[in-house]
C-alpha cells in the first residue's frame, strides 16, 4: 500500500480574507480527511472559510496537539499516513511547524520515509523580514522570548549585541496581550541608535510596518496591545 503524504498547510495570519491563499491549496484540501492541528476550533473555522465542505463529525478525523502532550497523537497520525491517508498540518496562524510543535511530526514522517509537502502561504516571519529593510542574507528567528523579566532583558541584550556585532537580522515575537510590555522593554534595553522594525497585523487591513531607531521610536505613540506583531532588529 502506498503511503499518504503529509501536507504543511498555511492558514491566515488573522482576519477573514482567504483571497491571499493560493487556489492550489484550497483545491488540494478535498484530498485530505485527516488533520493534525494546533487548535481544533480555529482549524475548523479556517477550513470552512476556504470552502472545505466535508462533514467534520462523520468524514474528517482531527488530532489536536500541543507542546506538552503530543506524542500519542503523533503516533496515530503516522499510523494514518502509513495506511495511505493524506494528512494536513494546520497551525493556529500562518505556516505550521514554526513556533509550534508540528515540527516533531514532520521529523517522525521523514524517519518513516513519508513524503512531506510544504505549501505556499503567508509567513509573518518572512514578510516582516523583507519589509524591514534589514539584511535578508543572514538572519535568526528566536520565537518567543523568556517570560521572566530578568531573563527577558538578558535575552534582549544578547539579541541586540548579536545584531550589532555580526550585522545579522534578529526576529522574535510575543503573544498579542504581551506585545506592548515587550515593546516598552525593548525601548528601555536597547541603545538609542539600534534599529527596530515593528511589523503588526501583517496582511490585515490594520497592517502597520515601520523601521526606526530606538530614539525615534521613543517619540512615537504606538499601541501594540492584542495585535499580531513581529519584532525585527537589524542594521
PDB file of C-alpha atoms in Angstrom:
ATOM      1  CA  UNK A   1       0.000   0.000   0.000  1.00  0.00           C
ATOM      2  CA  UNK A   2       1.285   3.429  -0.929  1.00  0.00           C
ATOM      3  CA  UNK A   3       1.839   5.766   1.994  1.00  0.00           C
ATOM      4  CA  UNK A   4      -0.058   9.014   2.319  1.00  0.00           C
ATOM      5  CA  UNK A   5       1.536  12.449   2.083  1.00  0.00           C
ATOM      6  CA  UNK A   6       1.967  14.944   4.900  1.00  0.00           C
ATOM      7  CA  UNK A   7       0.879  18.408   3.718  1.00  0.00           C
ATOM      8  CA  UNK A   8       2.000  21.532   5.580  1.00  0.00           C
ATOM      9  CA  UNK A   9      -0.961  23.872   5.133  1.00  0.00           C
ATOM     10  CA  UNK A  10      -0.539  27.603   5.778  1.00  0.00           C
ATOM     11  CA  UNK A  11      -3.561  29.453   7.106  1.00  0.00           C
ATOM     12  CA  UNK A  12      -4.379  33.114   7.577  1.00  0.00           C
ATOM     13  CA  UNK A  13      -2.380  35.403   9.861  1.00  0.00           C
ATOM     14  CA  UNK A  14      -5.693  36.777  11.090  1.00  0.00           C
ATOM     15  CA  UNK A  15      -8.806  38.253   9.557  1.00  0.00           C
ATOM     16  CA  UNK A  16     -11.052  36.533   7.031  1.00  0.00           C
ATOM     17  CA  UNK A  17      -9.658  37.384   3.582  1.00  0.00           C
ATOM     18  CA  UNK A  18      -8.833  33.983   2.082  1.00  0.00           C
ATOM     19  CA  UNK A  19      -8.017  35.506  -1.315  1.00  0.00           C
ATOM     20  CA  UNK A  20      -4.379  35.800  -0.213  1.00  0.00           C
ATOM     21  CA  UNK A  21      -4.139  31.987  -0.215  1.00  0.00           C
ATOM     22  CA  UNK A  22      -3.350  30.127  -3.476  1.00  0.00           C
ATOM     23  CA  UNK A  23      -6.257  28.324  -5.138  1.00  0.00           C
ATOM     24  CA  UNK A  24      -3.950  25.306  -5.403  1.00  0.00           C
ATOM     25  CA  UNK A  25      -4.052  24.933  -1.612  1.00  0.00           C
ATOM     26  CA  UNK A  26      -7.836  25.194  -1.469  1.00  0.00           C
ATOM     27  CA  UNK A  27      -8.306  22.637  -4.229  1.00  0.00           C
ATOM     28  CA  UNK A  28      -5.866  20.226  -2.598  1.00  0.00           C
ATOM     29  CA  UNK A  29      -7.814  20.144   0.646  1.00  0.00           C
ATOM     30  CA  UNK A  30     -10.542  17.948  -0.885  1.00  0.00           C
ATOM     31  CA  UNK A  31      -7.991  15.090  -0.922  1.00  0.00           C
ATOM     32  CA  UNK A  32      -7.412  15.344   2.826  1.00  0.00           C
ATOM     33  CA  UNK A  33      -9.654  13.999   5.563  1.00  0.00           C
ATOM     34  CA  UNK A  34      -7.146  13.722   8.421  1.00  0.00           C
ATOM     35  CA  UNK A  35      -5.710  16.828  10.065  1.00  0.00           C
ATOM     36  CA  UNK A  36      -3.143  17.394  12.800  1.00  0.00           C
ATOM     37  CA  UNK A  37      -3.931  20.808  14.244  1.00  0.00           C
ATOM     38  CA  UNK A  38      -2.625  23.163  16.898  1.00  0.00           C
ATOM     39  CA  UNK A  39      -6.106  24.424  17.776  1.00  0.00           C
ATOM     40  CA  UNK A  40      -9.222  22.482  16.798  1.00  0.00           C
ATOM     41  CA  UNK A  41     -11.641  25.397  16.808  1.00  0.00           C
ATOM     42  CA  UNK A  42      -9.502  27.720  14.691  1.00  0.00           C
ATOM     43  CA  UNK A  43      -8.620  24.886  12.276  1.00  0.00           C
ATOM     44  CA  UNK A  44     -12.280  24.072  11.666  1.00  0.00           C
ATOM     45  CA  UNK A  45     -13.084  27.740  11.165  1.00  0.00           C
ATOM     46  CA  UNK A  46     -10.218  28.101   8.687  1.00  0.00           C
ATOM     47  CA  UNK A  47     -11.267  25.027   6.687  1.00  0.00           C
ATOM     48  CA  UNK A  48     -14.823  26.273   6.352  1.00  0.00           C
ATOM     49  CA  UNK A  49     -13.578  29.729   5.301  1.00  0.00           C
ATOM     50  CA  UNK A  50     -11.776  28.237   2.289  1.00  0.00           C
ATOM     51  CA  UNK A  51     -14.773  26.178   1.186  1.00  0.00           C
ATOM     52  CA  UNK A  52     -13.944  22.813   2.750  1.00  0.00           C
ATOM     53  CA  UNK A  53     -17.309  21.011   2.753  1.00  0.00           C
ATOM     54  CA  UNK A  54     -16.709  17.594   4.324  1.00  0.00           C
ATOM     55  CA  UNK A  55     -18.699  16.752   7.425  1.00  0.00           C
ATOM     56  CA  UNK A  56     -16.430  17.253  10.421  1.00  0.00           C
ATOM     57  CA  UNK A  57     -18.277  14.688  12.526  1.00  0.00           C
ATOM     58  CA  UNK A  58     -18.509  11.789  10.065  1.00  0.00           C
ATOM     59  CA  UNK A  59     -15.898  12.348   7.320  1.00  0.00           C
ATOM     60  CA  UNK A  60     -12.950  14.056   8.988  1.00  0.00           C
ATOM     61  CA  UNK A  61     -10.524  12.979  11.695  1.00  0.00           C
ATOM     62  CA  UNK A  62      -8.768  15.667  13.754  1.00  0.00           C
ATOM     63  CA  UNK A  63      -5.765  15.255  16.026  1.00  0.00           C
ATOM     64  CA  UNK A  64      -5.240  18.279  18.271  1.00  0.00           C
ATOM     65  CA  UNK A  65      -1.782  18.595  19.758  1.00  0.00           C
ATOM     66  CA  UNK A  66       0.257  20.985  21.833  1.00  0.00           C
ATOM     67  CA  UNK A  67       3.834  21.171  23.049  1.00  0.00           C
ATOM     68  CA  UNK A  68       3.015  19.429  26.343  1.00  0.00           C
ATOM     69  CA  UNK A  69       1.177  16.302  25.175  1.00  0.00           C
ATOM     70  CA  UNK A  70       1.545  15.318  21.559  1.00  0.00           C
ATOM     71  CA  UNK A  71       3.432  12.013  21.441  1.00  0.00           C
ATOM     72  CA  UNK A  72       0.372   9.734  21.321  1.00  0.00           C
ATOM     73  CA  UNK A  73      -1.389  11.913  18.747  1.00  0.00           C
ATOM     74  CA  UNK A  74       1.721  11.943  16.569  1.00  0.00           C
ATOM     75  CA  UNK A  75       1.890   8.143  16.591  1.00  0.00           C
ATOM     76  CA  UNK A  76      -1.753   7.964  15.474  1.00  0.00           C
ATOM     77  CA  UNK A  77      -1.100  10.445  12.664  1.00  0.00           C
ATOM     78  CA  UNK A  78       1.918   8.445  11.467  1.00  0.00           C
ATOM     79  CA  UNK A  79      -0.227   5.306  11.505  1.00  0.00           C
ATOM     80  CA  UNK A  80      -2.812   7.020   9.308  1.00  0.00           C
ATOM     81  CA  UNK A  81      -0.077   8.099   6.876  1.00  0.00           C
ATOM     82  CA  UNK A  82       1.357   4.589   6.740  1.00  0.00           C
ATOM     83  CA  UNK A  83      -2.165   3.337   5.941  1.00  0.00           C
ATOM     84  CA  UNK A  84      -2.338   5.542   2.864  1.00  0.00           C
ATOM     85  CA  UNK A  85      -4.193   8.549   4.283  1.00  0.00           C
ATOM     86  CA  UNK A  86      -3.128  12.062   3.286  1.00  0.00           C
ATOM     87  CA  UNK A  87      -2.732  14.295   6.348  1.00  0.00           C
ATOM     88  CA  UNK A  88      -2.662  18.067   6.661  1.00  0.00           C
ATOM     89  CA  UNK A  89      -0.936  20.022   9.435  1.00  0.00           C
ATOM     90  CA  UNK A  90      -2.591  23.333  10.326  1.00  0.00           C
ATOM     91  CA  UNK A  91      -1.143  25.824  12.786  1.00  0.00           C
ATOM     92  CA  UNK A  92      -3.165  28.412  14.681  1.00  0.00           C
ATOM     93  CA  UNK A  93      -1.858  31.131  12.356  1.00  0.00           C
ATOM     94  CA  UNK A  94       0.402  31.273   9.308  1.00  0.00           C
ATOM     95  CA  UNK A  95       2.796  28.493   8.414  1.00  0.00           C
ATOM     96  CA  UNK A  96       2.814  25.310  10.505  1.00  0.00           C
ATOM     97  CA  UNK A  97       5.889  23.906  12.258  1.00  0.00           C
ATOM     98  CA  UNK A  98       7.354  27.312  13.137  1.00  0.00           C
ATOM     99  CA  UNK A  99       6.998  28.151  16.836  1.00  0.00           C
ATOM    100  CA  UNK A 100       4.551  25.262  17.213  1.00  0.00           C
ATOM    101  CA  UNK A 101       5.016  21.525  17.941  1.00  0.00           C
ATOM    102  CA  UNK A 102       4.224  20.391  14.393  1.00  0.00           C
ATOM    103  CA  UNK A 103       7.921  20.112  13.521  1.00  0.00           C
ATOM    104  CA  UNK A 104       8.141  16.953  15.619  1.00  0.00           C
ATOM    105  CA  UNK A 105       5.504  15.277  13.462  1.00  0.00           C
ATOM    106  CA  UNK A 106       7.418  16.254  10.319  1.00  0.00           C
ATOM    107  CA  UNK A 107      10.590  14.752  11.793  1.00  0.00           C
ATOM    108  CA  UNK A 108       8.757  11.492  12.513  1.00  0.00           C
ATOM    109  CA  UNK A 109       7.363  11.447   8.974  1.00  0.00           C
ATOM    110  CA  UNK A 110      10.851  11.735   7.498  1.00  0.00           C
ATOM    111  CA  UNK A 111      12.037   8.839   9.637  1.00  0.00           C
ATOM    112  CA  UNK A 112       9.158   6.772   8.241  1.00  0.00           C
ATOM    113  CA  UNK A 113      10.061   7.754   4.636  1.00  0.00           C
ATOM    114  CA  UNK A 114       6.760   9.599   4.291  1.00  0.00           C
ATOM    115  CA  UNK A 115       6.655  12.393   1.726  1.00  0.00           C
ATOM    116  CA  UNK A 116       6.378  15.879   3.237  1.00  0.00           C
ATOM    117  CA  UNK A 117       4.794  18.572   1.049  1.00  0.00           C
ATOM    118  CA  UNK A 118       5.114  22.239   2.143  1.00  0.00           C
ATOM    119  CA  UNK A 119       2.514  24.541   0.597  1.00  0.00           C
ATOM    120  CA  UNK A 120       2.888  28.220  -0.244  1.00  0.00           C
ATOM    121  CA  UNK A 121       1.239  30.733   2.066  1.00  0.00           C
ATOM    122  CA  UNK A 122       1.741  33.781   4.303  1.00  0.00           C
ATOM    123  CA  UNK A 123       4.669  33.688   6.709  1.00  0.00           C
ATOM    124  CA  UNK A 124       4.741  36.566   9.189  1.00  0.00           C
ATOM    125  CA  UNK A 125       8.462  35.938   9.740  1.00  0.00           C
ATOM    126  CA  UNK A 126       9.484  36.292   6.107  1.00  0.00           C
ATOM    127  CA  UNK A 127       7.018  39.087   5.375  1.00  0.00           C
ATOM    128  CA  UNK A 128       8.329  41.092   8.330  1.00  0.00           C
ATOM    129  CA  UNK A 129      11.919  40.417   7.262  1.00  0.00           C
ATOM    130  CA  UNK A 130      11.517  41.558   3.665  1.00  0.00           C
ATOM    131  CA  UNK A 131       9.541  44.636   4.751  1.00  0.00           C
ATOM    132  CA  UNK A 132      12.085  45.658   7.388  1.00  0.00           C
ATOM    133  CA  UNK A 133      14.874  46.867   5.119  1.00  0.00           C
ATOM    134  CA  UNK A 134      17.349  44.725   7.057  1.00  0.00           C
ATOM    135  CA  UNK A 135      19.822  42.040   5.998  1.00  0.00           C
ATOM    136  CA  UNK A 136      17.939  39.167   4.384  1.00  0.00           C
ATOM    137  CA  UNK A 137      21.087  37.128   3.747  1.00  0.00           C
ATOM    138  CA  UNK A 138      21.837  36.351   7.381  1.00  0.00           C
ATOM    139  CA  UNK A 139      19.017  36.267   9.929  1.00  0.00           C
ATOM    140  CA  UNK A 140      17.824  34.382  13.007  1.00  0.00           C
ATOM    141  CA  UNK A 141      14.317  33.716  14.324  1.00  0.00           C
ATOM    142  CA  UNK A 142      14.197  33.431  18.118  1.00  0.00           C
ATOM    143  CA  UNK A 143      10.496  32.684  18.512  1.00  0.00           C
ATOM    144  CA  UNK A 144       9.108  33.636  21.905  1.00  0.00           C
ATOM    145  CA  UNK A 145      11.395  35.279  24.450  1.00  0.00           C
ATOM    146  CA  UNK A 146      11.527  34.269  28.144  1.00  0.00           C
ATOM    147  CA  UNK A 147       8.578  35.456  30.213  1.00  0.00           C
ATOM    148  CA  UNK A 148      10.509  36.321  33.382  1.00  0.00           C
ATOM    149  CA  UNK A 149      11.739  39.924  33.247  1.00  0.00           C
ATOM    150  CA  UNK A 150      15.373  39.320  34.183  1.00  0.00           C
ATOM    151  CA  UNK A 151      15.761  36.508  31.655  1.00  0.00           C
ATOM    152  CA  UNK A 152      13.928  38.505  29.004  1.00  0.00           C
ATOM    153  CA  UNK A 153      16.123  41.569  29.448  1.00  0.00           C
ATOM    154  CA  UNK A 154      19.211  39.372  29.233  1.00  0.00           C
ATOM    155  CA  UNK A 155      17.919  37.814  26.008  1.00  0.00           C
ATOM    156  CA  UNK A 156      17.129  41.230  24.544  1.00  0.00           C
ATOM    157  CA  UNK A 157      20.696  42.402  25.159  1.00  0.00           C
ATOM    158  CA  UNK A 158      22.032  39.219  23.553  1.00  0.00           C
ATOM    159  CA  UNK A 159      19.854  39.851  20.509  1.00  0.00           C
ATOM    160  CA  UNK A 160      20.973  43.456  20.205  1.00  0.00           C
ATOM    161  CA  UNK A 161      24.653  42.577  20.655  1.00  0.00           C
ATOM    162  CA  UNK A 162      24.479  39.841  18.016  1.00  0.00           C
ATOM    163  CA  UNK A 163      22.888  42.199  15.526  1.00  0.00           C
ATOM    164  CA  UNK A 164      25.450  44.933  16.160  1.00  0.00           C
ATOM    165  CA  UNK A 165      28.397  42.520  16.110  1.00  0.00           C
ATOM    166  CA  UNK A 166      27.569  40.394  13.073  1.00  0.00           C
ATOM    167  CA  UNK A 167      25.138  42.545  11.124  1.00  0.00           C
ATOM    168  CA  UNK A 168      22.656  39.660  11.135  1.00  0.00           C
ATOM    169  CA  UNK A 169      18.942  40.360  11.427  1.00  0.00           C
ATOM    170  CA  UNK A 170      17.201  39.160  14.589  1.00  0.00           C
ATOM    171  CA  UNK A 171      13.478  38.316  14.609  1.00  0.00           C
ATOM    172  CA  UNK A 172      11.261  37.488  17.576  1.00  0.00           C
ATOM    173  CA  UNK A 173       7.634  37.539  18.671  1.00  0.00           C
ATOM    174  CA  UNK A 174       5.283  37.567  21.637  1.00  0.00           C
ATOM    175  CA  UNK A 175       1.675  36.736  22.347  1.00  0.00           C
ATOM    176  CA  UNK A 176      -0.660  39.628  21.443  1.00  0.00           C
ATOM    177  CA  UNK A 177      -1.551  40.550  25.017  1.00  0.00           C
ATOM    178  CA  UNK A 178       2.140  40.859  25.995  1.00  0.00           C
ATOM    179  CA  UNK A 179       3.314  42.833  22.948  1.00  0.00           C
ATOM    180  CA  UNK A 180       3.006  46.291  24.456  1.00  0.00           C
ATOM    181  CA  UNK A 181       5.014  45.325  27.519  1.00  0.00           C
ATOM    182  CA  UNK A 182       7.719  43.741  25.355  1.00  0.00           C
ATOM    183  CA  UNK A 183       7.865  46.830  23.143  1.00  0.00           C
ATOM    184  CA  UNK A 184       8.364  49.036  26.207  1.00  0.00           C
ATOM    185  CA  UNK A 185      11.121  46.738  27.473  1.00  0.00           C
ATOM    186  CA  UNK A 186      12.877  46.939  24.099  1.00  0.00           C
ATOM    187  CA  UNK A 187      12.850  50.731  24.273  1.00  0.00           C
ATOM    188  CA  UNK A 188      14.359  50.559  27.758  1.00  0.00           C
ATOM    189  CA  UNK A 189      17.033  47.967  26.991  1.00  0.00           C
ATOM    190  CA  UNK A 190      18.297  48.851  23.514  1.00  0.00           C
ATOM    191  CA  UNK A 191      20.760  51.571  22.593  1.00  0.00           C
ATOM    192  CA  UNK A 192      19.350  54.745  21.061  1.00  0.00           C
ATOM    193  CA  UNK A 193      20.879  54.107  17.622  1.00  0.00           C
ATOM    194  CA  UNK A 194      19.750  50.461  17.334  1.00  0.00           C
ATOM    195  CA  UNK A 195      17.253  49.934  14.524  1.00  0.00           C
ATOM    196  CA  UNK A 196      13.938  48.200  15.214  1.00  0.00           C
ATOM    197  CA  UNK A 197      11.185  47.181  12.800  1.00  0.00           C
ATOM    198  CA  UNK A 198       7.708  46.692  14.214  1.00  0.00           C
ATOM    199  CA  UNK A 199       5.524  44.647  11.846  1.00  0.00           C
ATOM    200  CA  UNK A 200       1.976  44.478  13.191  1.00  0.00           C
ATOM    201  CA  UNK A 201      -1.137  42.802  11.769  1.00  0.00           C
ATOM    202  CA  UNK A 202       0.630  41.691   8.584  1.00  0.00           C
ATOM    203  CA  UNK A 203      -1.792  41.119   5.651  1.00  0.00           C
ATOM    204  CA  UNK A 204      -4.694  42.620   7.659  1.00  0.00           C
ATOM    205  CA  UNK A 205      -6.484  45.928   6.961  1.00  0.00           C
ATOM    206  CA  UNK A 206      -4.868  47.290  10.139  1.00  0.00           C
ATOM    207  CA  UNK A 207      -1.338  46.397   8.975  1.00  0.00           C
ATOM    208  CA  UNK A 208       1.395  48.663  10.352  1.00  0.00           C
ATOM    209  CA  UNK A 209       5.080  48.237   9.468  1.00  0.00           C
ATOM    210  CA  UNK A 210       7.745  50.770  10.397  1.00  0.00           C
ATOM    211  CA  UNK A 211      11.531  50.690  10.853  1.00  0.00           C
ATOM    212  CA  UNK A 212      13.121  53.337  13.052  1.00  0.00           C
ATOM    213  CA  UNK A 213      15.905  53.857  15.561  1.00  0.00           C
ATOM    214  CA  UNK A 214      15.090  53.294  19.216  1.00  0.00           C
ATOM    215  CA  UNK A 215      15.499  57.040  19.765  1.00  0.00           C
ATOM    216  CA  UNK A 216      12.835  57.707  17.135  1.00  0.00           C
ATOM    217  CA  UNK A 217      10.517  55.016  18.495  1.00  0.00           C
ATOM    218  CA  UNK A 218      10.574  56.692  21.908  1.00  0.00           C
ATOM    219  CA  UNK A 219       8.916  59.732  20.308  1.00  0.00           C
ATOM    220  CA  UNK A 220       6.116  57.632  18.807  1.00  0.00           C
ATOM    221  CA  UNK A 221       2.800  56.712  20.407  1.00  0.00           C
ATOM    222  CA  UNK A 222       2.239  53.121  19.297  1.00  0.00           C
ATOM    223  CA  UNK A 223      -0.270  50.742  20.876  1.00  0.00           C
ATOM    224  CA  UNK A 224       0.537  47.087  20.145  1.00  0.00           C
ATOM    225  CA  UNK A 225      -1.744  45.515  22.741  1.00  0.00           C
ATOM    226  CA  UNK A 226      -3.637  42.490  21.374  1.00  0.00           C
ATOM    227  CA  UNK A 227      -2.118  42.909  17.908  1.00  0.00           C
ATOM    228  CA  UNK A 228      -0.116  40.289  15.997  1.00  0.00           C
ATOM    229  CA  UNK A 229       3.459  41.607  15.922  1.00  0.00           C
ATOM    230  CA  UNK A 230       6.878  40.583  14.671  1.00  0.00           C
ATOM    231  CA  UNK A 231       9.839  42.473  16.106  1.00  0.00           C
ATOM    232  CA  UNK A 232      12.880  42.728  13.842  1.00  0.00           C
ATOM    233  CA  UNK A 233      16.285  44.103  14.874  1.00  0.00           C
ATOM    234  CA  UNK A 234      18.952  44.962  12.314  1.00  0.00           C
ATOM    235  CA  UNK A 235      21.332  47.456  10.782  1.00  0.00           C
TER     236      UNK A 235
END
